[in-house]
PDB file of C-alpha atoms in Angstrom:
ATOM      1  CA  MET D 159       0.000   0.000   0.000  1.00 55.00           C
ATOM      2  CA  ALA D 160       1.330   3.451  -0.922  1.00 64.00           C
ATOM      3  CA  PRO D 161       2.189   5.709   2.057  1.00 76.00           C
ATOM      4  CA  THR D 162      -0.362   8.383   2.957  1.00 75.00           C
ATOM      5  CA  ILE D 163      -0.832  11.339   5.298  1.00 76.00           C
ATOM      6  CA  ASP D 164      -4.422  11.992   6.386  1.00 74.00           C
ATOM      7  CA  GLY D 165      -5.504   9.676   3.605  1.00 75.00           C
ATOM      8  CA  LYS D 166      -3.622  11.647   0.937  1.00 79.00           C
ATOM      9  CA  PRO D 167      -0.836  10.008  -1.093  1.00 86.00           C
ATOM     10  CA  ILE D 168       2.735  11.038  -0.335  1.00 94.00           C
ATOM     11  CA  LEU D 169       4.732  12.086  -3.393  1.00 96.00           C
ATOM     12  CA  THR D 170       8.413  12.887  -3.720  1.00 97.00           C
ATOM     13  CA  GLN D 171      10.151  14.807  -6.479  1.00 98.00           C
ATOM     14  CA  LYS D 172      11.346  11.479  -7.899  1.00 98.00           C
ATOM     15  CA  ASN D 173       7.775  10.151  -7.930  1.00 97.00           C
ATOM     16  CA  ILE D 174       6.718  13.140 -10.012  1.00 98.00           C
ATOM     17  CA  VAL D 175       9.672  12.695 -12.379  1.00 98.00           C
ATOM     18  CA  ASP D 176       8.630   9.072 -12.857  1.00 98.00           C
ATOM     19  CA  ILE D 177       5.026  10.089 -13.577  1.00 96.00           C
ATOM     20  CA  LEU D 178       6.168  12.669 -16.139  1.00 98.00           C
ATOM     21  CA  THR D 179       8.367  10.023 -17.744  1.00 98.00           C
ATOM     22  CA  GLU D 180       5.369   7.695 -18.039  1.00 97.00           C
ATOM     23  CA  LEU D 181       3.500  10.565 -19.730  1.00 95.00           C
ATOM     24  CA  ASP D 182       6.278  10.718 -22.349  1.00 97.00           C
ATOM     25  CA  ILE D 183       7.660  14.086 -21.245  1.00 98.00           C
ATOM     26  CA  LYS D 184      11.199  14.047 -22.646  1.00 97.00           C
ATOM     27  CA  ARG D 185      14.398  16.090 -22.766  1.00 97.00           C
ATOM     28  CA  GLY D 186      13.977  19.103 -25.004  1.00 97.00           C
ATOM     29  CA  ASP D 187      10.183  19.144 -24.770  1.00 97.00           C
ATOM     30  CA  THR D 188       8.194  22.372 -24.601  1.00 97.00           C
ATOM     31  CA  VAL D 189       5.431  22.039 -22.009  1.00 98.00           C
ATOM     32  CA  LEU D 190       2.531  24.332 -21.139  1.00 97.00           C
ATOM     33  CA  VAL D 191       1.732  23.438 -17.530  1.00 98.00           C
ATOM     34  CA  HIS D 192      -1.539  23.880 -15.624  1.00 97.00           C
ATOM     35  CA  SER D 193      -1.540  22.635 -12.077  1.00 97.00           C
ATOM     36  CA  SER D 194      -3.217  22.204  -8.707  1.00 97.00           C
ATOM     37  CA  LEU D 195      -0.834  21.324  -5.901  1.00 97.00           C
ATOM     38  CA  LYS D 196      -3.546  20.388  -3.414  1.00 94.00           C
ATOM     39  CA  SER D 197      -4.999  17.864  -5.863  1.00 94.00           C
ATOM     40  CA  LEU D 198      -1.773  15.855  -5.807  1.00 94.00           C
ATOM     41  CA  GLY D 199      -1.921  14.903  -2.149  1.00 93.00           C
ATOM     42  CA  TYR D 200       1.077  15.515   0.131  1.00 94.00           C
ATOM     43  CA  VAL D 201       4.071  16.534  -1.983  1.00 97.00           C
ATOM     44  CA  ILE D 202       7.319  16.526  -0.031  1.00 97.00           C
ATOM     45  CA  GLY D 203       8.955  19.830  -0.954  1.00 98.00           C
ATOM     46  CA  GLY D 204       5.684  21.337  -2.162  1.00 98.00           C
ATOM     47  CA  ALA D 205       5.536  23.461  -5.298  1.00 98.00           C
ATOM     48  CA  GLU D 206       9.331  23.609  -5.624  1.00 99.00           C
ATOM     49  CA  ALA D 207       9.524  19.822  -5.867  1.00 99.00           C
ATOM     50  CA  VAL D 208       6.939  19.795  -8.661  1.00 99.00           C
ATOM     51  CA  ILE D 209       8.768  22.512 -10.597  1.00 99.00           C
ATOM     52  CA  ASN D 210      12.145  20.855 -10.138  1.00 99.00           C
ATOM     53  CA  ALA D 211      10.676  17.579 -11.379  1.00 99.00           C
ATOM     54  CA  ILE D 212       9.450  19.247 -14.578  1.00 99.00           C
ATOM     55  CA  ILE D 213      12.815  20.951 -15.099  1.00 99.00           C
ATOM     56  CA  ASP D 214      14.532  17.609 -14.529  1.00 98.00           C
ATOM     57  CA  ARG D 215      12.462  16.000 -17.282  1.00 98.00           C
ATOM     58  CA  VAL D 216      12.688  18.662 -20.008  1.00 98.00           C
ATOM     59  CA  GLY D 217      16.306  19.623 -19.293  1.00 98.00           C
ATOM     60  CA  GLU D 218      18.239  22.693 -20.433  1.00 96.00           C
ATOM     61  CA  LYS D 219      17.023  22.413 -24.029  1.00 97.00           C
ATOM     62  CA  GLY D 220      13.395  22.222 -22.931  1.00 97.00           C
ATOM     63  CA  THR D 221      10.936  25.021 -22.202  1.00 98.00           C
ATOM     64  CA  ILE D 222       8.325  25.383 -19.458  1.00 99.00           C
ATOM     65  CA  ILE D 223       5.417  27.828 -19.716  1.00 98.00           C
ATOM     66  CA  MET D 224       2.886  28.508 -16.973  1.00 99.00           C
ATOM     67  CA  PRO D 225      -0.024  30.979 -16.964  1.00 98.00           C
ATOM     68  CA  THR D 226       0.477  33.643 -14.271  1.00 98.00           C
ATOM     69  CA  GLN D 227      -2.730  35.542 -14.847  1.00 97.00           C
ATOM     70  CA  THR D 228      -3.906  38.398 -12.637  1.00 97.00           C
ATOM     71  CA  ILE D 229      -7.593  38.787 -13.428  1.00 93.00           C
ATOM     72  CA  GLU D 230      -8.231  40.887 -10.313  1.00 93.00           C
ATOM     73  CA  MET D 231      -6.180  43.608 -12.049  1.00 96.00           C
ATOM     74  CA  SER D 232      -9.100  44.120 -14.462  1.00 96.00           C
ATOM     75  CA  ASP D 233     -11.619  46.937 -14.127  1.00 96.00           C
ATOM     76  CA  PRO D 234     -14.047  46.216 -11.244  1.00 97.00           C
ATOM     77  CA  SER D 235     -17.030  46.960 -13.491  1.00 96.00           C
ATOM     78  CA  THR D 236     -16.309  43.632 -15.227  1.00 94.00           C
ATOM     79  CA  TRP D 237     -15.974  41.502 -12.084  1.00 94.00           C
ATOM     80  CA  LEU D 238     -18.429  38.627 -11.833  1.00 91.00           C
ATOM     81  CA  TYR D 239     -17.086  36.256  -9.134  1.00 87.00           C
ATOM     82  CA  PRO D 240     -18.318  38.046  -7.108  1.00 90.00           C
ATOM     83  CA  PRO D 241     -19.676  41.177  -8.804  1.00 95.00           C
ATOM     84  CA  VAL D 242     -19.019  44.554  -7.180  1.00 96.00           C
ATOM     85  CA  ALA D 243     -21.661  47.233  -6.661  1.00 97.00           C
ATOM     86  CA  PRO D 244     -21.085  50.309  -8.899  1.00 97.00           C
ATOM     87  CA  GLU D 245     -20.644  52.639  -5.928  1.00 98.00           C
ATOM     88  CA  PHE D 246     -17.385  50.840  -5.094  1.00 98.00           C
ATOM     89  CA  TRP D 247     -15.842  50.863  -8.572  1.00 98.00           C
ATOM     90  CA  ASP D 248     -13.956  54.147  -8.260  1.00 97.00           C
ATOM     91  CA  ILE D 249     -12.681  53.248  -4.790  1.00 98.00           C
ATOM     92  CA  ILE D 250     -11.213  50.018  -6.161  1.00 97.00           C
ATOM     93  CA  ARG D 251      -9.774  51.706  -9.263  1.00 97.00           C
ATOM     94  CA  LYS D 252      -7.905  54.219  -7.121  1.00 97.00           C
ATOM     95  CA  ALA D 253      -6.599  51.526  -4.766  1.00 97.00           C
ATOM     96  CA  LEU D 254      -5.473  49.004  -7.389  1.00 96.00           C
ATOM     97  CA  LEU D 255      -1.697  48.787  -7.688  1.00 96.00           C
ATOM     98  CA  PRO D 256      -0.226  48.851 -11.204  1.00 98.00           C
ATOM     99  CA  TYR D 257       0.919  45.530 -12.630  1.00 98.00           C
ATOM    100  CA  ASN D 258       4.570  44.727 -11.952  1.00 97.00           C
ATOM    101  CA  LYS D 259       5.823  41.532 -13.574  1.00 97.00           C
ATOM    102  CA  ASP D 260       8.426  41.098 -10.833  1.00 97.00           C
ATOM    103  CA  THR D 261       6.171  41.498  -7.810  1.00 97.00           C
ATOM    104  CA  THR D 262       2.479  41.155  -8.718  1.00 98.00           C
ATOM    105  CA  PRO D 263       1.289  37.756  -7.420  1.00 98.00           C
ATOM    106  CA  VAL D 264      -0.783  35.457  -9.611  1.00 98.00           C
ATOM    107  CA  SER D 265      -4.519  35.174  -9.030  1.00 96.00           C
ATOM    108  CA  LYS D 266      -5.403  32.719  -6.261  1.00 90.00           C
ATOM    109  CA  GLY D 267      -7.269  30.461  -8.644  1.00 91.00           C
ATOM    110  CA  ILE D 268      -4.159  29.997 -10.782  1.00 95.00           C
ATOM    111  CA  GLY D 269      -2.369  28.194  -7.971  1.00 96.00           C
ATOM    112  CA  VAL D 270       0.727  28.031  -5.802  1.00 98.00           C
ATOM    113  CA  ILE D 271       2.859  26.228  -8.392  1.00 99.00           C
ATOM    114  CA  PRO D 272       2.765  29.113 -10.935  1.00 99.00           C
ATOM    115  CA  GLU D 273       3.201  31.619  -8.094  1.00 99.00           C
ATOM    116  CA  THR D 274       6.352  29.783  -7.018  1.00 99.00           C
ATOM    117  CA  PHE D 275       7.548  29.253 -10.589  1.00 99.00           C
ATOM    118  CA  ARG D 276       7.424  32.956 -11.515  1.00 99.00           C
ATOM    119  CA  LYS D 277      10.071  33.609  -8.829  1.00 98.00           C
ATOM    120  CA  PHE D 278      12.418  30.788  -9.898  1.00 98.00           C
ATOM    121  CA  ASN D 279      15.911  31.610 -11.184  1.00 96.00           C
ATOM    122  CA  GLY D 280      15.962  32.014 -14.942  1.00 97.00           C
ATOM    123  CA  VAL D 281      12.203  32.487 -15.307  1.00 99.00           C
ATOM    124  CA  ILE D 282      10.946  35.356 -17.483  1.00 98.00           C
ATOM    125  CA  ARG D 283       7.466  36.761 -16.971  1.00 98.00           C
ATOM    126  CA  THR D 284       5.613  38.579 -19.728  1.00 98.00           C
ATOM    127  CA  SER D 285       4.340  42.111 -19.231  1.00 96.00           C
ATOM    128  CA  HIS D 286       0.597  41.711 -19.887  1.00 97.00           C
ATOM    129  CA  PRO D 287      -1.297  43.088 -16.836  1.00 98.00           C
ATOM    130  CA  LEU D 288      -4.055  40.432 -17.016  1.00 98.00           C
ATOM    131  CA  TYR D 289      -2.799  37.474 -19.055  1.00 97.00           C
ATOM    132  CA  SER D 290       0.888  37.086 -18.272  1.00 98.00           C
ATOM    133  CA  PHE D 291       2.935  33.900 -18.596  1.00 98.00           C
ATOM    134  CA  ALA D 292       6.073  32.764 -16.783  1.00 99.00           C
ATOM    135  CA  ILE D 293       8.589  31.018 -19.033  1.00 99.00           C
ATOM    136  CA  TRP D 294      11.796  29.066 -18.406  1.00 99.00           C
ATOM    137  CA  GLY D 295      14.212  27.445 -20.803  1.00 98.00           C
ATOM    138  CA  GLU D 296      15.356  27.353 -24.410  1.00 97.00           C
ATOM    139  CA  LEU D 297      12.462  29.324 -25.937  1.00 96.00           C
ATOM    140  CA  ALA D 298      11.959  31.815 -23.096  1.00 97.00           C
ATOM    141  CA  ARG D 299      13.219  34.863 -24.983  1.00 96.00           C
ATOM    142  CA  TYR D 300      11.398  33.889 -28.174  1.00 95.00           C
ATOM    143  CA  LEU D 301       8.102  33.571 -26.295  1.00 96.00           C
ATOM    144  CA  ASN D 302       8.551  36.725 -24.213  1.00 95.00           C
ATOM    145  CA  THR D 303       6.422  38.970 -26.426  1.00 88.00           C
ATOM    146  CA  GLN D 304       2.780  39.736 -25.784  1.00 90.00           C
ATOM    147  CA  GLU D 305       0.686  42.569 -27.174  1.00 89.00           C
ATOM    148  CA  LEU D 306      -1.934  44.194 -24.954  1.00 92.00           C
ATOM    149  CA  ASP D 307      -4.678  43.545 -27.497  1.00 91.00           C
ATOM    150  CA  TYR D 308      -5.751  39.903 -27.641  1.00 87.00           C
ATOM    151  CA  GLY D 309      -3.406  38.856 -24.854  1.00 90.00           C
ATOM    152  CA  LEU D 310      -4.160  35.188 -25.507  1.00 90.00           C
ATOM    153  CA  GLY D 311      -4.244  35.508 -29.303  1.00 91.00           C
ATOM    154  CA  LYS D 312      -1.813  34.916 -32.139  1.00 88.00           C
ATOM    155  CA  HIS D 313       0.736  37.474 -30.874  1.00 90.00           C
ATOM    156  CA  SER D 314       0.824  35.947 -27.388  1.00 94.00           C
ATOM    157  CA  PRO D 315       3.155  33.191 -26.157  1.00 94.00           C
ATOM    158  CA  LEU D 316       0.337  30.766 -27.023  1.00 94.00           C
ATOM    159  CA  GLY D 317       0.230  32.032 -30.595  1.00 93.00           C
ATOM    160  CA  LYS D 318       4.001  31.899 -30.950  1.00 92.00           C
ATOM    161  CA  LEU D 319       4.004  28.320 -29.688  1.00 90.00           C
ATOM    162  CA  TYR D 320       1.434  27.422 -32.320  1.00 88.00           C
ATOM    163  CA  LEU D 321       3.383  29.132 -35.098  1.00 83.00           C
ATOM    164  CA  LYS D 322       6.633  27.536 -33.929  1.00 80.00           C
ATOM    165  CA  ASN D 323       4.998  24.145 -34.533  1.00 73.00           C
ATOM    166  CA  ASN D 324       7.472  22.358 -32.276  1.00 74.00           C
ATOM    167  CA  ASN D 325       4.956  19.839 -30.925  1.00 85.00           C
ATOM    168  CA  ALA D 326       4.550  21.578 -27.586  1.00 93.00           C
ATOM    169  CA  LYS D 327       2.746  19.483 -24.995  1.00 96.00           C
ATOM    170  CA  ILE D 328       0.008  20.529 -22.585  1.00 96.00           C
ATOM    171  CA  VAL D 329       0.547  19.070 -19.112  1.00 97.00           C
ATOM    172  CA  LEU D 330      -2.388  19.043 -16.687  1.00 96.00           C
ATOM    173  CA  ILE D 331      -1.199  18.317 -13.139  1.00 96.00           C
ATOM    174  CA  GLY D 332      -4.163  17.736 -10.855  1.00 92.00           C
ATOM    175  CA  THR D 333      -6.462  19.729 -13.157  1.00 92.00           C
ATOM    176  CA  ASP D 334      -8.868  19.006 -15.995  1.00 90.00           C
ATOM    177  CA  PHE D 335      -9.071  20.283 -19.568  1.00 86.00           C
ATOM    178  CA  GLU D 336     -11.140  23.320 -18.555  1.00 83.00           C
ATOM    179  CA  SER D 337      -7.905  24.755 -17.127  1.00 85.00           C
ATOM    180  CA  ASN D 338      -6.240  24.605 -20.536  1.00 90.00           C
ATOM    181  CA  THR D 339      -5.333  28.191 -21.456  1.00 89.00           C
ATOM    182  CA  SER D 340      -4.658  27.294 -25.083  1.00 86.00           C
ATOM    183  CA  ILE D 341      -8.425  27.009 -25.600  1.00 84.00           C
ATOM    184  CA  HIS D 342      -8.444  30.828 -25.710  1.00 84.00           C
ATOM    185  CA  LEU D 343      -6.107  30.782 -28.710  1.00 82.00           C
ATOM    186  CA  ALA D 344      -8.634  28.623 -30.541  1.00 82.00           C
ATOM    187  CA  GLU D 345     -11.358  31.119 -29.588  1.00 80.00           C
ATOM    188  CA  HIS D 346      -9.244  33.905 -31.070  1.00 79.00           C
ATOM    189  CA  TYR D 347      -8.949  32.116 -34.412  1.00 78.00           C
ATOM    190  CA  LEU D 348     -12.709  31.513 -34.396  1.00 82.00           C
ATOM    191  CA  ASN D 349     -13.214  35.310 -34.318  1.00 76.00           C
ATOM    192  CA  ARG D 350     -15.346  35.328 -31.206  1.00 78.00           C
ATOM    193  CA  LYS D 351     -16.820  38.636 -30.031  1.00 81.00           C
ATOM    194  CA  THR D 352     -14.140  41.138 -28.995  1.00 83.00           C
ATOM    195  CA  ILE D 353     -14.256  42.187 -25.332  1.00 86.00           C
ATOM    196  CA  ILE D 354     -12.783  45.547 -24.293  1.00 91.00           C
ATOM    197  CA  GLN D 355     -10.831  45.432 -21.027  1.00 94.00           C
ATOM    198  CA  SER D 356      -8.599  47.729 -19.021  1.00 95.00           C
ATOM    199  CA  SER D 357      -5.978  47.547 -16.309  1.00 97.00           C
ATOM    200  CA  TYR D 358      -3.159  49.559 -14.757  1.00 96.00           C
ATOM    201  CA  VAL D 359       0.562  49.542 -15.510  1.00 96.00           C
ATOM    202  CA  LEU D 360       3.557  51.688 -14.653  1.00 93.00           C
ATOM    203  CA  LYS D 361       4.475  54.320 -17.239  1.00 92.00           C
ATOM    204  CA  ASN D 362       7.292  56.731 -16.429  1.00 90.00           C
ATOM    205  CA  LEU D 363       7.051  55.569 -12.805  1.00 88.00           C
ATOM    206  CA  LYS D 364       3.378  56.580 -12.646  1.00 93.00           C
ATOM    207  CA  LYS D 365       0.219  54.477 -12.492  1.00 96.00           C
ATOM    208  CA  SER D 366      -1.439  54.553 -15.881  1.00 96.00           C
ATOM    209  CA  ARG D 367      -4.674  53.003 -17.169  1.00 96.00           C
ATOM    210  CA  VAL D 368      -4.428  50.992 -20.372  1.00 96.00           C
ATOM    211  CA  ILE D 369      -7.370  49.862 -22.516  1.00 95.00           C
ATOM    212  CA  PHE D 370      -7.155  46.855 -24.805  1.00 95.00           C
TER     213      PHE D 370
END
C-alpha cells in the first residue's frame, strides 16, 4: 500500500519525475503546464519539488510555460465572481496597484505552483497586466512577447508556440481540460466577439490606465 498522510498520497520529487516520464515528457520538450498542488496529495517539498521535477524532465534544451494571470487587475465593473456594486468601482480603481511583472502575485485560482515558478531563477514573466505567462528554458526569450490587445491571441506566447509548430505538450497536473489556457487561442482564431478590457501599468514611474 502506498504511504499516505491523512488519507492523501505522499509524493516525492522522484515520484513526479517518474510520472512525467510515463506521460512521455522528454528532454527538449516544450510544455505548457496547468496545475493544482492540493490535488496531488502531500508533496514533499511542495511546489518547488513539482517545478524541479518538470525541469529535470525537459532539461536545459526544454521550455516550461505557466499561466500567471492576474484577473483581479481588471476593471471592477467587469468583475463577476463576485460582482461589485457600482458605488465601489472608483474606490477600487484608485486603490489598485499597477501591474509589476516582478512582484504582482498570480490570481489565487491559478495556484501556488505558478506563483512559485514565476520567482524561480531564470524564469521570465511577460508584461501583460491580465494574461501574463512565466517562461523558463530554451524558448523563453522567443516567447517573451505579448501585445496588450488579444493577450491570448496569435501574438501571445500561445500564438508563438502554435506558429513555432514544435509539438509543444500541454501538461495538466491535478487539473482538468477546462484549465487549458490554449483554448483561448482557438477562440481567437474563431473570431469570437471582442471584449474591451482595461488595467493599470507603470508608465514613467506613474500608475497609468491601459485599454485593450
